Amino acid sequence: MSDIASLFEPMTIRGMTVPNRIVMAPMTRSFSPDGIPGEDVAAYYQRRGDADVGLLITEGTTVGRGGASNDPRVPNFHAEQALKGWQNVVEATHETPAKIGPQLWHVGMMRQPGTGPEPDAASDSPSGRTHTGSQVQPEPTESEVADMVMAYANAAGDAARLGFDCVEIHGAHGYLIDEFFWGVMNTRADQYGGGLVERAKFAGEVIAECRAQVGEDMPIILRWSQWKQQDFSARLAETPAELEAFLKVFVDAGVDVLHASQRRWWEAEYPEVDGEHGLNLAGWCKKLTGLPSITVGSVGLSSDFIGSFQGEASKTQPIGLAVERLARGEFDMIAVGRALLQDPDWAQKIKEGRHDELADWDSASLGTLY
C-alpha cells in the first residue's frame, strides 16, 4: 500500500470543509418504508461518519414529481414525514466529523408504468421515448419540463433548510437528467433538444435553480456518466473537445464538483489520446474545467457493480493506485460504494493499515446491511 497521507487531507469547497478525501457513494438500499428514512437510516450514516468517511452522499432520494420513484421503499425528499426523517439523519451525522449531502434523484423512464408510491402518475422523460427510441407517451411541454427542474430545486432548498452540507444532483446512469443528455431519448426540437450542448440545458437549469435556492455557500455536486444501465457502451462525448463543451454548461450554471461515474474507475476515458494508462473520466473533468472532481467505480473491489450483482466474483483490491493518482492531482476525492456499504469501518481500516480485515464483496449480505 502506498502512502495514504493524501487520502486523509482536508478539503474546502465553498462553505464546506471535509475532513478527508473519502466519499461514501450513493447506494440504493430500499430500507425506508413509505419513503420515510427512520432511525436505522440515521444510524447507518452516523456509523460511517464515525469511522473516518469524510463526505457522505446519501442513497438516491426522489424529488417531488409523481413519477420520480419506482419503489415505495426508496426514501423521498419532499413529503413532510420524509423530511423530518432526513432532519434526524443530518443531526446524527453532525455528531461525527463527516459532512453529508442528499443525492437528488428522478428515475425518469427507468420507471415501469404503474410502479412506485404513486402508481397512477406518468413517468417523466425528455421526449416520451424509451432507450430504443420508441415513442410510448407524449413529449412533455416546456411547462412540464420547467416543473421537473423545480422539483430538483425545491428539494435542494429543503436540503439547505434542514442543515445538509451540500447537495448532489443525480445526472447519471440512464435516469431522467441523463435521458435529456442522450440523443436516442431526447429528440426535442425546442431549447432542450439538439446537439449534446443543447441537450445539457435541462441539467444546467437544474443546477442554476438549485443554486438560487441553496445560496452561495453550499456546494452543488453533479454526478454524471457516459454509460447507461440501458447501454453500457453508450458515450455522450466522443472526444475531449466535445466533453469540454458539454461540461461548460454545468460550470456556467454554477456547479462546484463533478462526480464522474465509471464502471471501473481505473480505465482511461480517452486512451486514443493519452494511452491506456491515461486520465480517467474524473481526471478529464478536472483537466478541462479546473473544478474539483470525484472518481468512482469499483474502488477497492475487482469487478464492477453490475457484474457483482450478477454473481461475478468481486474480490477486495488494494487502493494504492487510486491514492497515487489522487496525490498527483488527477482527481480530488475518491468515492467508495459497495466496500463501504458492506463494511462501515472500511475507511478506518484503510487509515489504520488493517488491510487484512477488508472483506470480499458478498451480495448475499444485502438483506442485513446496517
Coordinates of C-alpha atoms in Angstrom, one line a residue:
M1 CA 0.0 0.0 0.0
S2 CA 1.4 3.4 -1.0
D3 CA 1.5 6.4 1.3
I4 CA -2.1 7.3 2.2
A5 CA -1.5 10.7 3.6
S6 CA -3.1 12.5 0.7
L7 CA -6.3 10.5 1.3
F8 CA -6.7 12.0 4.7
E9 CA -6.1 15.6 3.9
P10 CA -9.0 18.1 4.5
M11 CA -10.5 20.0 1.6
T12 CA -12.7 23.1 1.4
I13 CA -15.4 23.6 -1.3
R14 CA -17.3 26.9 -0.9
G15 CA -18.6 26.8 2.7
M16 CA -17.9 23.1 3.4
T17 CA -14.7 21.7 4.7
V18 CA -14.5 17.9 4.6
P19 CA -12.0 16.2 6.9
N20 CA -10.6 13.8 4.2
R21 CA -11.0 12.8 0.6
I22 CA -13.1 9.6 1.1
V23 CA -16.7 9.9 -0.1
M24 CA -19.4 7.4 0.5
A25 CA -21.0 6.9 -2.9
P26 CA -24.8 6.8 -3.0
M27 CA -26.1 3.3 -2.8
T28 CA -29.8 2.4 -3.1
R29 CA -31.0 0.1 -0.3
S30 CA -34.8 0.4 -0.2
F31 CA -34.8 0.5 3.6
S32 CA -37.3 3.4 4.0
P33 CA -40.9 2.1 4.2
D34 CA -43.3 4.6 2.7
G35 CA -40.3 6.7 1.6
I36 CA -39.5 7.8 5.2
P37 CA -36.0 7.3 6.5
G38 CA -36.1 6.0 10.0
E39 CA -33.7 5.8 13.0
D40 CA -32.0 2.9 11.4
V41 CA -31.1 5.0 8.4
A42 CA -29.8 7.8 10.6
A43 CA -27.6 5.2 12.4
Y44 CA -26.4 3.8 9.1
Y45 CA -24.9 7.1 8.1
Q46 CA -23.7 8.1 11.6
R47 CA -21.8 4.8 11.9
R48 CA -19.8 5.6 8.7
G49 CA -19.2 9.2 9.7
D50 CA -17.8 7.9 13.0
A51 CA -15.4 5.6 11.1
D52 CA -13.4 8.2 9.0
V53 CA -15.6 8.7 6.0
G54 CA -15.2 12.4 5.1
L55 CA -18.3 13.1 2.9
L56 CA -21.5 11.0 2.9
I57 CA -23.6 11.2 -0.2
T58 CA -27.0 9.6 0.7
E59 CA -28.7 7.0 -1.3
G60 CA -30.7 8.4 -4.1
T61 CA -33.7 10.2 -2.7
T62 CA -36.5 11.2 -5.0
V63 CA -37.8 14.7 -5.8
G64 CA -41.4 15.8 -5.8
R65 CA -42.7 14.5 -9.1
G66 CA -45.3 11.7 -9.1
G67 CA -43.3 9.5 -11.4
A68 CA -39.9 10.2 -9.8
S69 CA -39.7 6.9 -7.9
N70 CA -40.3 3.3 -8.9
D71 CA -40.0 1.9 -5.4
P72 CA -42.1 3.0 -2.3
R73 CA -39.3 1.9 0.0
V74 CA -36.8 4.3 -1.6
P75 CA -36.7 7.5 0.5
N76 CA -38.1 10.6 -0.9
F77 CA -37.1 14.2 -0.3
H78 CA -40.4 16.1 -0.5
A79 CA -43.0 14.6 1.8
E80 CA -43.3 16.2 5.3
Q81 CA -42.6 12.9 7.2
A82 CA -39.7 12.1 5.0
L83 CA -38.1 15.5 5.5
K84 CA -38.4 15.0 9.3
G85 CA -36.6 11.7 8.9
W86 CA -33.9 13.4 6.9
Q87 CA -33.6 16.0 9.7
N88 CA -32.7 13.2 12.1
V89 CA -30.2 11.9 9.6
V90 CA -28.4 15.3 9.4
E91 CA -28.4 15.7 13.2
A92 CA -27.0 12.2 13.7
T93 CA -24.3 12.7 11.1
H94 CA -23.3 16.0 12.5
E95 CA -22.4 14.3 15.8
T96 CA -19.5 12.9 13.7
P97 CA -16.7 14.7 11.8
A98 CA -18.3 13.9 8.5
K99 CA -20.2 16.1 6.1
I100 CA -23.4 15.0 4.4
G101 CA -25.4 15.8 1.3
P102 CA -28.5 14.2 -0.2
Q103 CA -28.5 12.8 -3.7
L104 CA -31.5 14.3 -5.5
W105 CA -32.9 11.7 -7.9
H106 CA -35.6 11.2 -10.5
V107 CA -35.6 7.8 -12.3
G108 CA -37.3 9.0 -15.4
M109 CA -38.2 6.3 -18.0
M110 CA -36.4 3.7 -15.9
R111 CA -39.7 3.5 -14.0
Q112 CA -42.2 1.0 -15.2
P113 CA -45.7 2.5 -15.5
G114 CA -47.9 1.7 -12.5
T115 CA -45.0 1.3 -10.0
G116 CA -43.7 3.3 -7.1
P117 CA -45.5 5.2 -4.4
E118 CA -47.8 7.0 -6.9
P119 CA -48.6 4.2 -9.4
D120 CA -51.1 6.3 -11.3
A121 CA -48.6 9.0 -12.2
A122 CA -47.0 9.3 -15.6
S123 CA -43.3 8.6 -16.0
D124 CA -41.3 11.8 -16.8
S125 CA -39.0 11.9 -19.8
P126 CA -37.5 14.3 -22.3
S127 CA -39.5 13.1 -25.3
G128 CA -41.7 10.2 -24.2
R129 CA -39.3 7.8 -25.8
T130 CA -37.7 4.6 -24.5
H131 CA -34.0 3.9 -24.7
T132 CA -34.6 2.2 -28.0
G133 CA -36.3 5.3 -29.4
S134 CA -39.8 4.0 -29.3
Q135 CA -42.5 6.7 -28.7
V136 CA -44.6 5.4 -25.8
Q137 CA -46.1 8.6 -24.5
P138 CA -46.5 12.3 -25.5
E139 CA -43.5 14.6 -25.3
P140 CA -43.7 16.8 -22.2
T141 CA -44.4 20.5 -22.8
E142 CA -41.9 23.2 -21.8
S143 CA -44.1 24.0 -18.8
E144 CA -43.9 20.4 -17.7
V145 CA -40.1 20.4 -18.1
A146 CA -39.9 23.5 -16.0
D147 CA -41.8 21.7 -13.3
M148 CA -39.3 18.9 -13.4
V149 CA -36.5 21.5 -13.0
M150 CA -38.2 23.0 -10.0
A151 CA -38.7 19.6 -8.3
Y152 CA -34.9 19.3 -8.0
A153 CA -34.6 22.9 -7.0
N154 CA -37.2 22.7 -4.3
A155 CA -35.5 19.6 -2.9
A156 CA -32.2 21.4 -2.8
G157 CA -33.8 24.3 -0.9
D158 CA -35.2 21.8 1.6
A159 CA -31.7 20.3 2.0
A160 CA -30.3 23.7 2.9
R161 CA -33.1 24.4 5.3
L162 CA -32.5 21.0 7.1
G163 CA -28.8 21.8 7.5
F164 CA -27.2 19.5 4.9
D165 CA -23.7 20.5 4.0
C166 CA -24.1 20.1 0.2
V167 CA -26.4 18.6 -2.4
E168 CA -25.7 16.1 -5.2
I169 CA -27.8 16.1 -8.4
H170 CA -28.1 12.6 -10.0
G171 CA -27.4 13.1 -13.7
A172 CA -26.0 9.6 -14.4
H173 CA -26.8 6.0 -15.3
G174 CA -29.8 6.5 -17.6
Y175 CA -32.1 8.3 -15.2
L176 CA -34.1 11.5 -16.0
I177 CA -31.3 14.1 -16.4
D178 CA -29.1 11.6 -18.3
E179 CA -32.1 10.9 -20.6
F180 CA -32.0 14.6 -21.6
F181 CA -28.3 14.2 -22.4
W182 CA -28.9 11.1 -24.6
G183 CA -29.9 11.7 -28.2
V184 CA -31.8 8.4 -28.5
M185 CA -34.2 9.5 -25.8
N186 CA -34.1 13.3 -26.3
T187 CA -35.4 14.2 -29.7
R188 CA -36.9 17.5 -28.7
A189 CA -36.9 20.3 -31.3
D190 CA -37.0 23.2 -28.7
Q191 CA -34.4 24.7 -26.4
Y192 CA -33.9 21.4 -24.6
G193 CA -33.0 19.3 -27.7
G194 CA -30.5 19.4 -30.5
G195 CA -26.8 18.7 -30.1
L196 CA -25.0 17.5 -27.0
V197 CA -24.5 21.0 -25.6
E198 CA -28.2 21.9 -26.2
R199 CA -29.3 18.6 -24.6
A200 CA -27.3 19.6 -21.5
K201 CA -29.5 22.7 -21.0
F202 CA -32.0 20.9 -18.7
A203 CA -29.2 19.9 -16.3
G204 CA -27.8 23.4 -16.5
E205 CA -31.2 24.8 -15.5
V206 CA -31.5 22.3 -12.6
I207 CA -28.1 23.5 -11.3
A208 CA -28.9 27.2 -11.7
E209 CA -32.3 26.8 -9.9
C210 CA -30.7 24.7 -7.1
R211 CA -28.1 27.5 -6.7
A212 CA -30.8 30.1 -6.4
Q213 CA -32.4 28.1 -3.5
V214 CA -29.3 27.0 -1.6
G215 CA -27.4 30.3 -1.7
E216 CA -23.7 30.9 -2.3
D217 CA -22.1 28.9 0.5
M218 CA -23.5 25.4 -0.2
P219 CA -21.6 23.2 -2.7
I220 CA -23.5 21.6 -5.6
I221 CA -22.2 18.3 -7.0
L222 CA -23.3 16.8 -10.3
R223 CA -22.9 13.1 -10.7
W224 CA -22.8 12.1 -14.4
S225 CA -21.7 9.2 -16.5
Q226 CA -21.0 8.2 -20.1
W227 CA -22.5 4.7 -19.7
K228 CA -26.2 4.0 -19.1
Q229 CA -27.8 1.0 -17.5
Q230 CA -29.7 0.6 -20.7
D231 CA -26.4 0.6 -22.8
F232 CA -23.1 0.1 -21.1
S233 CA -21.3 1.2 -24.3
A234 CA -23.1 4.5 -24.6
R235 CA -20.8 7.6 -24.9
L236 CA -22.0 11.2 -24.8
A237 CA -18.7 12.9 -25.5
E238 CA -16.6 11.1 -28.0
T239 CA -13.6 13.4 -27.7
P240 CA -12.1 15.7 -25.1
A241 CA -13.3 18.7 -27.1
E242 CA -16.9 17.5 -27.0
L243 CA -16.5 16.8 -23.3
E244 CA -15.2 20.3 -22.6
A245 CA -18.1 22.0 -24.4
F246 CA -20.6 19.7 -22.6
L247 CA -19.1 20.4 -19.1
K248 CA -19.0 24.1 -19.7
V249 CA -22.8 24.2 -19.5
F250 CA -22.6 23.0 -15.9
V251 CA -19.7 25.2 -15.0
D252 CA -21.5 28.3 -16.3
A253 CA -24.6 27.2 -14.3
G254 CA -22.7 27.2 -11.0
V255 CA -21.8 23.6 -10.3
D256 CA -18.9 23.1 -7.8
V257 CA -17.9 19.4 -8.1
L258 CA -18.1 16.9 -10.9
H259 CA -18.6 13.3 -9.7
A260 CA -17.7 11.2 -12.7
S261 CA -19.1 7.7 -12.6
Q262 CA -17.3 4.9 -14.4
R263 CA -18.0 1.2 -14.1
R264 CA -14.2 0.7 -13.5
W265 CA -12.5 3.8 -12.2
W266 CA -9.0 2.8 -13.4
E267 CA -9.9 2.8 -17.1
A268 CA -8.6 5.6 -19.3
E269 CA -11.5 7.6 -20.7
Y270 CA -9.7 8.6 -24.0
P271 CA -6.9 6.0 -24.4
E272 CA -6.7 7.1 -28.1
V273 CA -5.5 10.5 -26.8
D274 CA -3.3 9.7 -23.8
G275 CA -2.8 5.9 -23.8
E276 CA -4.3 3.0 -21.9
H277 CA -3.0 4.5 -18.6
G278 CA -4.3 7.9 -19.3
L279 CA -6.7 10.1 -17.4
N280 CA -9.9 8.6 -16.3
L281 CA -13.2 10.4 -16.6
A282 CA -12.8 12.3 -13.3
G283 CA -9.3 13.3 -14.5
W284 CA -10.6 14.7 -17.7
C285 CA -13.4 16.6 -15.9
K286 CA -10.8 18.3 -13.7
K287 CA -8.3 19.0 -16.5
L288 CA -11.0 20.6 -18.8
T289 CA -12.9 22.6 -16.2
G290 CA -10.5 23.3 -13.3
L291 CA -13.2 22.1 -10.9
P292 CA -12.7 19.5 -8.2
S293 CA -13.7 16.0 -9.3
I294 CA -14.7 12.8 -7.6
T295 CA -13.7 9.4 -9.1
V296 CA -15.9 6.4 -8.5
G297 CA -16.4 2.9 -9.9
S298 CA -15.4 -0.3 -8.2
V299 CA -12.9 1.3 -5.8
G300 CA -11.4 -1.4 -3.6
L301 CA -13.0 -4.2 -5.5
S302 CA -12.1 -6.3 -8.5
S303 CA -15.4 -6.2 -10.5
D304 CA -18.0 -3.6 -11.3
F305 CA -21.3 -3.0 -9.6
I306 CA -23.5 -4.7 -12.3
G307 CA -21.2 -7.7 -12.6
S308 CA -21.2 -8.3 -8.8
F309 CA -24.9 -8.4 -8.6
Q310 CA -25.0 -10.9 -11.5
G311 CA -22.9 -13.3 -9.5
E312 CA -19.4 -12.2 -10.7
A313 CA -16.8 -12.6 -8.0
S314 CA -15.7 -9.2 -6.5
K315 CA -12.5 -9.6 -4.5
T316 CA -11.1 -6.9 -2.3
Q317 CA -8.3 -4.9 -4.1
P318 CA -5.6 -2.5 -2.9
I319 CA -6.4 1.1 -3.4
G320 CA -2.7 2.2 -3.8
L321 CA -3.1 3.2 -7.4
A322 CA -6.1 5.3 -6.7
V323 CA -4.3 7.1 -3.9
E324 CA -1.3 7.7 -6.1
R325 CA -3.4 9.3 -8.7
L326 CA -5.2 11.4 -6.1
A327 CA -1.8 12.5 -4.7
R328 CA -0.6 13.7 -8.1
G329 CA -3.9 15.7 -8.6
E330 CA -5.7 13.8 -11.3
F331 CA -8.8 14.0 -9.2
D332 CA -9.7 15.3 -5.7
M333 CA -11.8 12.8 -3.9
I334 CA -12.4 9.0 -4.1
A335 CA -16.0 7.7 -3.8
V336 CA -16.5 4.2 -2.4
G337 CA -19.7 2.3 -2.8
R338 CA -20.1 -1.4 -2.2
A339 CA -17.0 -1.7 0.0
L340 CA -18.5 0.9 2.5
L341 CA -22.0 -0.5 2.1
Q342 CA -20.8 -3.8 3.3
D343 CA -18.3 -2.6 5.9
P344 CA -19.0 0.6 7.8
D345 CA -15.4 0.6 9.1
W346 CA -13.7 0.3 5.7
A347 CA -12.2 3.8 5.8
Q348 CA -11.0 3.4 9.3
K349 CA -9.3 0.1 8.4
I350 CA -7.6 1.8 5.4
K351 CA -6.4 4.6 7.7
E352 CA -5.0 2.2 10.3
G353 CA -3.4 -0.2 7.8
R354 CA -5.8 -3.1 8.7
H355 CA -5.8 -4.3 5.2
D356 CA -6.1 -8.0 6.2
E357 CA -9.5 -7.2 7.7
L358 CA -11.0 -6.0 4.4
A359 CA -13.6 -8.4 3.0
D360 CA -14.6 -9.5 -0.4
W361 CA -18.0 -8.2 -1.6
D362 CA -20.9 -10.6 -0.8
S363 CA -24.2 -9.5 -2.4
A364 CA -25.9 -12.2 -0.3
S365 CA -25.4 -9.9 2.7
L366 CA -27.6 -7.1 1.3
G367 CA -30.6 -8.0 3.5
T368 CA -28.6 -7.4 6.7
L369 CA -26.6 -4.3 5.7
Y370 CA -26.6 -1.7 8.5

